[in-house]
Amino acid sequence: MTTATFPANPGTAPATTRLDERFSVARRPLSAVTGAEIQAPLIQGGHVRYANLDYGASAPALSVVSAYLNEILPYYASVHRGAGYASQISTSVYENARNIVRGFVGGRPDDSVIFTRNTTDSLNLLAGCLPVADGRHTGEVLYLDIEHHANLLPWQGVPHRSVVAAPTLKATLESLRIELRQGDISLLAVTGASNVTGEILPIRELAALAHEYGARIVVDAAQLAPHRRIDIAADDVDYLAFSGHKLYAPFGSGVLVGRPDWLDAGTPHLAGGGAVREARLDSVSWATGPARHEGGSPNVLGAATLARATQVIGALDQELWHAHETAIRSFLVEGLQRIDGVTVHQIFSDTNDTIGVVNFSVAGYDAGLVAAYLSAEHGVGLRDGRFCAHPLLKRLGLPSGSLRASFGVGSRLEDAQRLLAGIEELRRTGLGWDYVVDAGRWVPANDTRSYPEWAPNTPGTAGAAPCTDD
Ligand SMILES: Cc1ncc(COP(=O)(O)O)c(C=O)c1O
């Protein structure tokens, strides 16, 4: 249903962006990824290479991971459930994936490595394992208002306290200390890096703070793990969660790594086959270890590809990795800040430690309209909305959302140039097409472009799926 329109401005001129040697390291991708050369149809006709600036939502598969999937697929069979050759191989691949992931995060030898569907699933699993005595939770979960809903909503079902982050990281740590000092906190739940702005939190310092007051810490590493090396043993982090699909292995798996005592005593996450020692008609003895929470047939290919991706990302030259990401980010931030009417958003004023995420708004335009324009007229894909972080967006004064460009090892400077050129053109000459709101999203009017024949919907028509995850 159409509820609003935004008419085009007539006439557009070519856009320009500057490039200097500081950014040359990012001229090429750091690693090969699938889909790097797909062509996106433009609303005014023709095609252009798709500039994927939406890695923070789901990253493309590494080419190595895609090849590995093809290699192991013929051996795909039941896990833990068969004596046959392929079943034995699948079981071995699945169990070995735990060791690989443990190594990637610097896990302790006795840490449980539990495969889940994603970070959301991992944190919900942990919420069912908080310590209980005489049927009551023995402490509260403490979290900040900057969290993704995955690290906020699971704690609302258990005793909890929240803290509004201060304008500086330093003052935020102090606010957390005040809450922790009051006592009764069993778990500090904190993100490793904001999915909204990319700012990194000091997890070693936060772990020390939590432990000083007898609490444990869980780090939501959904955004951090694809961008920074993690060492939970060195940083003394108790639990860590992340998703395969943000770490170049988009095959439906996630992971929770951490101390086994709470996990072995907690509520089994998925009651069913494989999670039990012995089941009787009306009672059960639950297994311990990862099996307790992995009821049903596991996602062996998801776990295996996640593990393979961690091997590739774990082997990257750190200096080059950071230089590549920093070059794209600096180029983008500096370029956006030069454009009149564009604001780049940050949570804290005292940190520059940031992953490959840039959050911004363009004055006079809905974020959703800018995203639709960039996609339709420039072949640039990025995220708009509230990023499943409603409390933070409200506090930042962005109740109707903003834009997020995110990138990674498959990105190249040209992706950022394309985004800047699009925004420059928007400010200079306005939209080149008419846009309407359809099913709650801005889309180009009279869109006749089509998807590949195997994808049923045509963008911008009544058949397009509404975006529910804002
Ligand atoms: C920081 C953060 N935490 C958790 C999640 C949830 O991840 P998933 O959708 O894989 O469960 C996301 C996803 O965007 C995220 O960015």
Short mmCIF file of N, CA, C and O in Angstrom, two decimals, residues 18 116 132 162 175 178 182 192 228 247 249 268 302 323 343 345 384 425 427 436 445 464:
data_model
loop_
_atom_site.label_atom_id
_atom_site.label_comp_id
_atom_site.label_asym_id
_atom_site.label_seq_id
_atom_site.Cartn_x
_atom_site.Cartn_y
_atom_site.Cartn_z
N ARG A 18 37.68 12.06 -3.76
CA ARG A 18 39.13 12.14 -3.80
C ARG A 18 39.76 10.88 -3.23
O ARG A 18 39.19 10.19 -2.41
N THR A 116 25.04 -23.26 18.08
CA THR A 116 23.67 -22.75 18.15
C THR A 116 23.27 -22.29 16.75
O THR A 116 24.01 -22.50 15.79
N VAL A 132 20.86 -20.63 39.96
CA VAL A 132 19.58 -20.63 40.68
C VAL A 132 19.77 -21.39 41.99
O VAL A 132 20.50 -22.37 42.03
N SER A 162 19.64 -2.25 34.27
CA SER A 162 20.27 -1.67 33.09
C SER A 162 20.87 -0.32 33.43
O SER A 162 20.46 0.33 34.39
N SER A 175 29.90 4.23 35.74
CA SER A 175 28.48 3.92 36.04
C SER A 175 28.30 2.42 36.28
O SER A 175 27.55 2.01 37.17
N ILE A 178 29.56 1.52 39.73
CA ILE A 178 28.62 1.90 40.80
C ILE A 178 27.54 0.82 40.96
O ILE A 178 27.22 0.39 42.06
N GLN A 182 27.08 -2.15 44.21
CA GLN A 182 25.86 -2.34 45.02
C GLN A 182 25.62 -3.83 45.30
O GLN A 182 24.82 -4.18 46.16
N GLY A 192 30.91 -6.56 22.43
CA GLY A 192 32.34 -6.32 22.15
C GLY A 192 32.53 -5.11 21.26
O GLY A 192 33.52 -4.39 21.36
N ARG A 228 38.26 -8.32 14.93
CA ARG A 228 39.39 -8.25 15.85
C ARG A 228 39.71 -9.63 16.40
O ARG A 228 38.80 -10.44 16.61
N LEU A 247 30.52 -13.77 10.10
CA LEU A 247 31.94 -14.11 10.05
C LEU A 247 32.25 -14.92 8.79
O LEU A 247 32.98 -15.89 8.82
N ALA A 249 30.63 -17.06 7.08
CA ALA A 249 30.16 -18.44 6.97
C ALA A 249 28.63 -18.45 7.10
O ALA A 249 28.10 -18.90 8.12
N PRO A 268 18.33 -27.33 29.75
CA PRO A 268 18.69 -27.73 28.38
C PRO A 268 17.98 -26.82 27.36
O PRO A 268 16.78 -26.61 27.47
N GLY A 302 26.89 -26.11 8.95
CA GLY A 302 27.00 -24.77 9.54
C GLY A 302 28.19 -24.68 10.48
O GLY A 302 28.96 -23.72 10.44
N ALA A 323 44.89 -2.33 8.76
CA ALA A 323 45.19 -1.23 7.84
C ALA A 323 44.12 -1.16 6.74
O ALA A 323 43.65 -0.09 6.37
N THR A 343 25.64 13.87 8.89
CA THR A 343 26.15 13.75 10.26
C THR A 343 26.58 12.30 10.50
O THR A 343 25.82 11.37 10.20
N HIS A 345 27.44 9.49 13.28
CA HIS A 345 27.04 9.30 14.68
C HIS A 345 28.02 8.42 15.45
O HIS A 345 28.54 7.44 14.91
N ASP A 384 19.51 0.48 6.80
CA ASP A 384 18.89 1.65 7.43
C ASP A 384 17.97 1.15 8.52
O ASP A 384 17.64 -0.03 8.57
N GLU A 425 25.90 13.22 -4.81
CA GLU A 425 24.92 13.50 -5.87
C GLU A 425 23.55 13.84 -5.28
O GLU A 425 22.85 14.75 -5.74
N ARG A 427 22.95 15.24 -2.41
CA ARG A 427 22.97 16.60 -1.85
C ARG A 427 22.98 17.65 -2.96
O ARG A 427 22.42 18.72 -2.80
N VAL A 436 8.19 5.82 -3.48
CA VAL A 436 6.94 5.72 -2.73
C VAL A 436 7.18 4.78 -1.54
O VAL A 436 8.14 4.02 -1.53
N ALA A 445 9.28 4.17 -7.46
CA ALA A 445 7.98 4.05 -8.11
C ALA A 445 8.19 3.39 -9.48
O ALA A 445 9.26 3.52 -10.09
N ALA A 464 6.93 -7.65 -2.81
CA ALA A 464 8.18 -7.55 -2.05
C ALA A 464 7.92 -7.74 -0.56
O ALA A 464 6.94 -7.25 -0.03
#
